[in-house]
mmCIF file of C-alpha atoms in Angstrom:
data_model
loop_
_atom_site.group_PDB
_atom_site.id
_atom_site.type_symbol
_atom_site.label_atom_id
_atom_site.label_comp_id
_atom_site.label_asym_id
_atom_site.label_seq_id
_atom_site.Cartn_x
_atom_site.Cartn_y
_atom_site.Cartn_z
ATOM 1 C CA MET A 1 114.810 105.151 95.332
ATOM 2 C CA SER A 2 116.876 101.983 95.605
ATOM 3 C CA LYS A 3 115.151 98.686 96.201
ATOM 4 C CA VAL A 4 114.899 97.053 99.612
ATOM 5 C CA SER A 5 115.333 93.284 99.676
ATOM 6 C CA LEU A 6 112.170 91.481 100.764
ATOM 7 C CA GLU A 7 114.094 88.454 102.041
ATOM 8 C CA GLY A 8 113.068 87.831 105.649
ATOM 9 C CA GLN A 9 110.694 90.812 105.742
ATOM 10 C CA VAL A 10 107.215 90.275 107.221
ATOM 11 C CA ALA A 11 104.361 91.484 105.023
ATOM 12 C CA VAL A 12 100.696 91.750 105.987
ATOM 13 C CA VAL A 13 98.157 91.721 103.154
ATOM 14 C CA THR A 14 94.455 92.380 103.762
ATOM 15 C CA GLY A 15 91.837 91.141 101.333
ATOM 16 C CA ALA A 16 94.223 88.292 100.637
ATOM 17 C CA ALA A 17 91.819 85.487 99.720
ATOM 18 C CA ARG A 18 91.645 86.366 96.029
ATOM 19 C CA GLY A 19 92.514 88.845 93.305
ATOM 20 C CA VAL A 20 95.207 91.453 93.862
ATOM 21 C CA GLY A 21 95.750 90.421 97.485
ATOM 22 C CA GLU A 22 96.214 86.730 96.732
ATOM 23 C CA LEU A 23 98.629 87.218 93.843
ATOM 24 C CA LEU A 24 100.521 89.936 95.719
ATOM 25 C CA ALA A 25 101.012 87.538 98.636
ATOM 26 C CA ARG A 26 102.379 84.921 96.257
ATOM 27 C CA LYS A 27 104.802 87.307 94.565
ATOM 28 C CA LEU A 28 106.036 88.762 97.869
ATOM 29 C CA SER A 29 106.510 85.234 99.187
ATOM 30 C CA ALA A 30 108.494 84.270 96.076
ATOM 31 C CA ARG A 31 110.906 87.093 96.944
ATOM 32 C CA GLY A 32 111.467 85.696 100.420
ATOM 33 C CA ALA A 33 108.969 87.669 102.485
ATOM 34 C CA LYS A 34 107.045 86.007 105.293
ATOM 35 C CA ILE A 35 103.337 86.546 104.770
ATOM 36 C CA ALA A 36 100.396 87.267 107.078
ATOM 37 C CA LEU A 37 97.102 86.930 105.201
ATOM 38 C CA VAL A 38 93.996 88.710 106.498
ATOM 39 C CA GLY A 39 90.477 88.342 105.120
ATOM 40 C CA LEU A 40 86.927 87.106 105.498
ATOM 41 C CA GLU A 41 87.188 83.705 103.779
ATOM 42 C CA PRO A 42 89.003 81.234 106.056
ATOM 43 C CA ASP A 43 88.987 78.284 103.651
ATOM 44 C CA GLU A 44 90.451 80.352 100.821
ATOM 45 C CA LEU A 45 92.999 82.018 103.116
ATOM 46 C CA LYS A 46 94.167 78.640 104.375
ATOM 47 C CA GLN A 47 94.603 77.417 100.800
ATOM 48 C CA VAL A 48 96.531 80.550 99.801
ATOM 49 C CA ALA A 49 98.835 80.201 102.822
ATOM 50 C CA GLY A 50 99.487 76.575 101.933
ATOM 51 C CA ARG A 51 100.617 77.499 98.416
ATOM 52 C CA LEU A 52 103.121 80.175 99.423
ATOM 53 C CA HIS A 53 106.882 79.691 99.065
ATOM 54 C CA SER A 54 107.822 81.093 102.477
ATOM 55 C CA ASP A 55 106.636 81.009 106.084
ATOM 56 C CA ALA A 56 102.996 82.151 106.100
ATOM 57 C CA ASP A 57 99.914 82.224 108.281
ATOM 58 C CA TRP A 58 96.384 83.563 108.000
ATOM 59 C CA TRP A 59 93.849 85.437 110.132
ATOM 60 C CA HIS A 60 90.097 85.607 109.667
ATOM 61 C CA ALA A 61 89.045 89.178 110.461
ATOM 62 C CA ASP A 62 86.838 92.005 109.271
ATOM 63 C CA VAL A 63 89.031 95.037 108.603
ATOM 64 C CA THR A 64 86.315 97.343 109.947
ATOM 65 C CA ASP A 65 86.489 95.706 113.406
ATOM 66 C CA HIS A 66 88.891 97.676 115.635
ATOM 67 C CA VAL A 67 89.110 94.973 118.300
ATOM 68 C CA ALA A 68 89.672 92.154 115.819
ATOM 69 C CA MET A 69 92.343 94.008 113.863
ATOM 70 C CA ALA A 70 94.206 95.064 117.013
ATOM 71 C CA ARG A 71 94.223 91.405 118.028
ATOM 72 C CA VAL A 72 95.488 90.382 114.579
ATOM 73 C CA ALA A 73 98.314 92.932 114.735
ATOM 74 C CA GLN A 74 99.473 91.599 118.095
ATOM 75 C CA GLN A 75 99.194 87.978 116.962
ATOM 76 C CA VAL A 76 101.113 88.645 113.744
ATOM 77 C CA LYS A 77 103.921 90.239 115.753
ATOM 78 C CA ASP A 78 103.885 87.323 118.188
ATOM 79 C CA ARG A 79 103.967 84.843 115.302
ATOM 80 C CA PHE A 80 106.700 86.463 113.191
ATOM 81 C CA GLY A 81 108.484 88.756 115.671
ATOM 82 C CA LYS A 82 107.925 91.947 113.671
ATOM 83 C CA VAL A 83 105.974 93.556 110.830
ATOM 84 C CA ASP A 84 107.814 95.377 108.016
ATOM 85 C CA ILE A 85 105.129 95.878 105.358
ATOM 86 C CA VAL A 86 101.362 96.324 105.509
ATOM 87 C CA VAL A 87 99.270 96.418 102.338
ATOM 88 C CA ALA A 88 95.754 97.752 102.984
ATOM 89 C CA ASN A 89 94.131 96.052 100.009
ATOM 90 C CA ALA A 90 90.722 94.861 101.275
ATOM 91 C CA GLY A 91 87.906 96.399 99.274
ATOM 92 C CA VAL A 92 84.388 95.950 97.940
ATOM 93 C CA ALA A 93 82.358 97.731 95.280
ATOM 94 C CA THR A 94 78.813 98.404 94.177
ATOM 95 C CA GLY A 95 77.461 100.157 91.116
ATOM 96 C CA GLY A 96 74.392 101.866 89.758
ATOM 97 C CA PRO A 97 72.647 105.221 90.131
ATOM 98 C CA PHE A 98 73.111 106.788 93.549
ATOM 99 C CA VAL A 99 69.447 107.819 93.875
ATOM 100 C CA ASP A 100 68.325 104.177 93.610
ATOM 101 C CA SER A 101 71.262 102.625 95.467
ATOM 102 C CA ASP A 102 70.941 100.288 98.421
ATOM 103 C CA PRO A 103 71.956 102.517 101.356
ATOM 104 C CA VAL A 104 73.376 99.563 103.276
ATOM 105 C CA ALA A 105 75.574 98.413 100.380
ATOM 106 C CA TRP A 106 76.635 102.006 99.649
ATOM 107 C CA ARG A 107 77.656 102.529 103.272
ATOM 108 C CA ARG A 108 79.464 99.193 103.360
ATOM 109 C CA VAL A 109 81.737 100.238 100.490
ATOM 110 C CA ILE A 110 82.776 103.298 102.506
ATOM 111 C CA GLU A 111 83.178 101.240 105.667
ATOM 112 C CA VAL A 112 85.397 98.553 104.129
ATOM 113 C CA ASN A 113 87.433 100.642 101.721
ATOM 114 C CA LEU A 114 87.970 103.778 103.799
ATOM 115 C CA ILE A 115 87.210 102.992 107.452
ATOM 116 C CA GLY A 116 88.675 99.491 107.124
ATOM 117 C CA SER A 117 91.905 100.925 105.749
ATOM 118 C CA ALA A 118 92.137 103.340 108.665
ATOM 119 C CA VAL A 119 91.405 100.553 111.159
ATOM 120 C CA THR A 120 94.147 98.469 109.547
ATOM 121 C CA ALA A 121 96.666 101.309 109.835
ATOM 122 C CA ARG A 122 95.635 102.100 113.405
ATOM 123 C CA ALA A 123 96.253 98.481 114.391
ATOM 124 C CA PHE A 124 99.603 98.068 112.643
ATOM 125 C CA LEU A 125 101.254 101.495 112.877
ATOM 126 C CA PRO A 126 102.788 100.818 116.310
ATOM 127 C CA VAL A 127 104.632 97.758 114.989
ATOM 128 C CA LEU A 128 105.551 99.538 111.747
ATOM 129 C CA MET A 129 107.112 102.297 113.836
ATOM 130 C CA GLU A 130 109.215 99.695 115.600
ATOM 131 C CA SER A 131 110.495 98.293 112.290
ATOM 132 C CA ARG A 132 110.574 101.628 110.432
ATOM 133 C CA GLY A 133 108.381 99.898 107.898
ATOM 134 C CA TYR A 134 106.134 100.650 104.945
ATOM 135 C CA LEU A 135 102.361 100.989 104.603
ATOM 136 C CA LEU A 136 100.907 100.715 101.108
ATOM 137 C CA GLN A 137 97.321 101.896 100.746
ATOM 138 C CA ILE A 138 95.609 100.489 97.659
ATOM 139 C CA ALA A 139 93.546 103.192 95.956
ATOM 140 C CA SER A 140 92.360 103.290 92.339
ATOM 141 C CA LEU A 141 91.918 105.257 89.160
ATOM 142 C CA ALA A 142 88.614 106.090 90.906
ATOM 143 C CA ALA A 143 90.607 108.318 93.282
ATOM 144 C CA ILE A 144 91.959 110.331 90.359
ATOM 145 C CA THR A 145 88.769 110.746 88.360
ATOM 146 C CA PRO A 146 85.078 110.548 89.246
ATOM 147 C CA ALA A 147 82.795 108.232 87.323
ATOM 148 C CA PRO A 148 79.005 107.953 87.064
ATOM 149 C CA MET A 149 77.382 104.881 88.626
ATOM 150 C CA MET A 150 80.359 104.457 90.987
ATOM 151 C CA SER A 151 79.685 107.097 93.642
ATOM 152 C CA ALA A 152 80.484 104.918 96.672
ATOM 153 C CA TYR A 153 83.633 103.426 95.193
ATOM 154 C CA CYS A 154 84.948 106.784 93.962
ATOM 155 C CA ALA A 155 84.215 108.407 97.311
ATOM 156 C CA SER A 156 85.968 105.618 99.211
ATOM 157 C CA LYS A 157 89.065 105.600 97.019
ATOM 158 C CA SER A 158 89.354 109.389 96.976
ATOM 159 C CA GLY A 159 89.084 109.171 100.745
ATOM 160 C CA VAL A 160 91.846 106.608 101.196
ATOM 161 C CA GLU A 161 94.133 108.559 98.864
ATOM 162 C CA ALA A 162 93.729 111.761 100.896
ATOM 163 C CA TYR A 163 93.945 109.879 104.182
ATOM 164 C CA ALA A 164 97.177 108.136 103.150
ATOM 165 C CA HIS A 165 98.768 111.398 102.019
ATOM 166 C CA SER A 166 97.897 112.932 105.388
ATOM 167 C CA LEU A 167 99.271 109.917 107.206
ATOM 168 C CA ARG A 168 102.553 110.101 105.269
ATOM 169 C CA ALA A 169 103.147 113.569 106.671
ATOM 170 C CA GLU A 170 102.353 112.423 110.205
ATOM 171 C CA VAL A 171 104.460 109.285 110.470
ATOM 172 C CA GLY A 172 107.362 109.894 108.093
ATOM 173 C CA TYR A 173 109.569 111.394 110.781
ATOM 174 C CA LYS A 174 109.025 108.220 112.812
ATOM 175 C CA GLY A 175 110.539 106.192 109.995
ATOM 176 C CA VAL A 176 107.316 104.815 108.523
ATOM 177 C CA GLN A 177 106.926 105.365 104.790
ATOM 178 C CA VAL A 178 103.434 105.485 103.281
ATOM 179 C CA GLY A 179 102.548 104.779 99.665
ATOM 180 C CA VAL A 180 99.363 104.937 97.604
ATOM 181 C CA GLY A 181 98.773 102.296 94.935
ATOM 182 C CA TYR A 182 96.655 103.111 91.881
ATOM 183 C CA LEU A 183 94.996 100.487 89.679
ATOM 184 C CA SER A 184 92.749 100.847 86.673
ATOM 185 C CA TRP A 185 90.310 98.091 85.672
ATOM 186 C CA THR A 186 92.222 94.903 86.418
ATOM 187 C CA ASP A 187 91.163 91.309 85.817
ATOM 188 C CA THR A 188 89.841 90.370 89.264
ATOM 189 C CA ASP A 189 86.651 88.832 90.632
ATOM 190 C CA MET A 190 85.438 92.331 91.491
ATOM 191 C CA VAL A 191 85.765 93.633 87.934
ATOM 192 C CA ARG A 192 84.384 90.441 86.434
ATOM 193 C CA GLY A 193 81.459 90.691 88.834
ATOM 194 C CA ALA A 194 80.759 94.262 87.759
ATOM 195 C CA ASP A 195 80.957 93.202 84.119
ATOM 196 C CA GLN A 196 78.158 90.688 84.640
ATOM 197 C CA ASP A 197 75.840 93.691 84.615
ATOM 198 C CA ASP A 198 75.237 94.672 80.977
ATOM 199 C CA VAL A 199 74.822 98.396 81.656
ATOM 200 C CA MET A 200 77.944 98.690 83.804
ATOM 201 C CA ARG A 201 79.998 96.723 81.274
ATOM 202 C CA GLU A 202 78.805 98.769 78.306
ATOM 203 C CA LEU A 203 79.264 102.052 80.168
ATOM 204 C CA ARG A 204 82.850 101.130 80.982
ATOM 205 C CA GLN A 205 83.555 100.080 77.400
ATOM 206 C CA ARG A 206 82.497 103.550 76.279
ATOM 207 C CA LEU A 207 85.120 105.250 78.428
ATOM 208 C CA PRO A 208 88.020 106.851 76.519
ATOM 209 C CA TRP A 209 91.135 104.767 75.862
ATOM 210 C CA PRO A 210 93.088 103.567 77.797
ATOM 211 C CA SER A 211 90.601 103.554 80.693
ATOM 212 C CA ASN A 212 88.112 101.347 78.816
ATOM 213 C CA LYS A 213 90.281 98.228 78.926
ATOM 214 C CA THR A 214 90.609 95.460 81.485
ATOM 215 C CA TYR A 215 94.280 94.875 82.259
ATOM 216 C CA PRO A 216 95.880 91.537 83.190
ATOM 217 C CA LEU A 217 96.456 90.947 86.880
ATOM 218 C CA GLY A 218 100.027 89.663 86.735
ATOM 219 C CA PRO A 219 101.816 92.739 85.323
ATOM 220 C CA ALA A 220 99.751 95.007 87.593
ATOM 221 C CA VAL A 221 100.857 93.120 90.694
ATOM 222 C CA ASP A 222 104.465 93.049 89.453
ATOM 223 C CA ARG A 223 104.391 96.854 89.433
ATOM 224 C CA ILE A 224 102.975 96.875 92.965
ATOM 225 C CA VAL A 225 105.747 94.566 94.167
ATOM 226 C CA ASP A 226 108.317 96.861 92.564
ATOM 227 C CA GLY A 227 106.747 99.806 94.387
ATOM 228 C CA ILE A 228 106.942 97.934 97.690
ATOM 229 C CA GLU A 229 110.599 97.104 97.114
ATOM 230 C CA ARG A 230 111.267 100.800 96.477
ATOM 231 C CA ARG A 231 109.028 101.990 99.347
ATOM 232 C CA SER A 232 107.430 104.281 96.767
ATOM 233 C CA SER A 233 105.074 107.119 97.675
ATOM 234 C CA HIS A 234 103.060 106.473 94.506
ATOM 235 C CA VAL A 235 102.680 103.060 92.867
ATOM 236 C CA TYR A 236 101.030 102.740 89.451
ATOM 237 C CA ALA A 237 99.803 99.294 88.448
ATOM 238 C CA GLN A 238 99.306 100.432 84.838
ATOM 239 C CA TRP A 239 101.920 102.603 83.130
ATOM 240 C CA TRP A 240 99.553 105.357 81.976
ATOM 241 C CA LEU A 241 98.092 106.117 85.399
ATOM 242 C CA ARG A 242 101.097 108.245 86.304
ATOM 243 C CA GLY A 243 100.187 110.622 83.473
ATOM 244 C CA MET A 244 96.645 110.989 84.793
ATOM 245 C CA GLN A 245 97.974 112.860 87.823
ATOM 246 C CA GLY A 246 98.925 115.818 85.659
ATOM 247 C CA ILE A 247 95.437 116.252 84.182
ATOM 248 C CA ARG A 248 93.258 115.240 87.103
ATOM 249 C CA GLY A 249 92.142 118.808 87.733
ATOM 250 C CA TYR A 250 90.360 118.842 84.381
ATOM 251 C CA LEU A 251 88.641 115.471 84.751
ATOM 252 C CA PRO A 252 85.572 116.299 86.896
ATOM 253 C CA ALA A 253 84.275 118.807 84.337
ATOM 254 C CA LEU A 254 85.020 116.441 81.447
ATOM 255 C CA ILE A 255 83.390 113.458 83.134
ATOM 256 C CA GLY A 256 80.443 115.645 84.133
ATOM 257 C CA THR A 257 79.769 116.518 80.504
ATOM 258 C CA VAL A 258 80.432 113.109 78.975
ATOM 259 C CA GLY A 259 78.773 111.279 81.854
ATOM 260 C CA GLN A 260 75.488 113.131 81.429
ATOM 261 C CA ARG A 261 75.392 112.112 77.787
ATOM 262 C CA GLU A 262 76.021 108.465 78.646
ATOM 263 C CA MET A 263 73.495 108.419 81.488
ATOM 264 C CA ARG A 264 70.875 109.780 79.118
ATOM 265 C CA ARG A 265 71.754 107.007 76.683
ATOM 266 C CA PHE A 266 71.283 104.281 79.314
ATOM 267 C CA GLU A 267 68.363 105.874 81.186
ATOM 268 C CA GLY A 268 65.780 103.292 80.140
ATOM 269 C CA ARG A 269 67.966 100.423 81.390
ATOM 270 C CA LEU A 270 69.205 101.824 84.688
ATOM 271 C CA GLY A 271 66.593 99.993 86.732
ATOM 272 C CA SER A 272 68.177 96.665 85.827
ATOM 273 C CA VAL A 273 71.534 97.440 87.475
ATOM 274 C CA SER A 274 72.269 95.269 90.507
ATOM 275 C CA LYS A 275 72.291 97.141 93.809
ATOM 276 C CA GLY A 276 74.428 94.737 95.850
ATOM 277 C CA LEU A 277 78.156 94.302 96.302
ATOM 278 C CA VAL A 278 79.794 92.831 93.212
ATOM 279 C CA GLY A 279 82.003 89.787 92.722
ATOM 280 C CA ALA A 280 82.954 86.860 94.917
ATOM 281 C CA GLY A 281 84.542 89.126 97.512
ATOM 282 C CA GLY A 282 81.350 91.143 97.757
ATOM 283 C CA ALA A 283 79.362 87.938 98.174
ATOM 284 C CA ALA A 284 81.700 86.822 100.953
ATOM 285 C CA ASP A 285 81.282 90.144 102.746
ATOM 286 C CA GLU A 286 77.496 89.960 102.515
ATOM 287 C CA SER A 287 77.547 86.333 103.717
ATOM 288 C CA VAL A 288 79.553 87.223 106.821
ATOM 289 C CA ARG A 289 77.090 89.998 107.623
ATOM 290 C CA GLY A 290 74.100 87.728 106.992
ATOM 291 C CA ARG A 291 72.680 89.641 104.028
#
């Protein structure tokens, strides 16, 4: 598909205070897009908005809050006159064995990553229909393949992938295009936070190549920007993820076999794995909720 110029387009990015969201906002702004930042960290959002190359503003909101996100959608339209692009990027993660997991943290991953994405789309779809715009749902390699010690994250990302594919079929005839973005381990606060746990870091390093590497953020976001410009149905932040689609049917059995071996290897150390949300974004989410 040919590229659409981003000059003068209005792009909304959730989870925009750091990581993928922050750099994506900067790169979209550098291409002339006007940017609406949404997140939980007002000081960081204000700083990000101040560094952008184009007209930008920010909104402090929890993506799981229907009332707040509906208000944000209306205010963004009032501020910029329209909305052309929405990137549902906000996300949190937790790790460790499911049987010992913190039920509140586990549920929160589902709420932010899956429910929050749906709340975001529900709020912004009316304005995207007006502009015949584009919704990009950020998923993950975790949507393509299951992984031990990541049950909440895998469930949430599989959920948003399926939800976005369903939504594409529903709204395409109204002119709204829907894409799913896939990222492997990328150098963000979330991944660095997970790597602070020795067991999680070592378990990831034992994954087969190329899924055992951490990839630089810049090239990954460049690929996402290219996908947005093309209004792509599938956006792959690392080149090899596209190939994973063709073998995904075989992966649950493979991971089931290999994962059992690795879990047995780490069994004596599993009690040390942190049960909370990981990274600075996870800490911000827990702070807002008073945990």
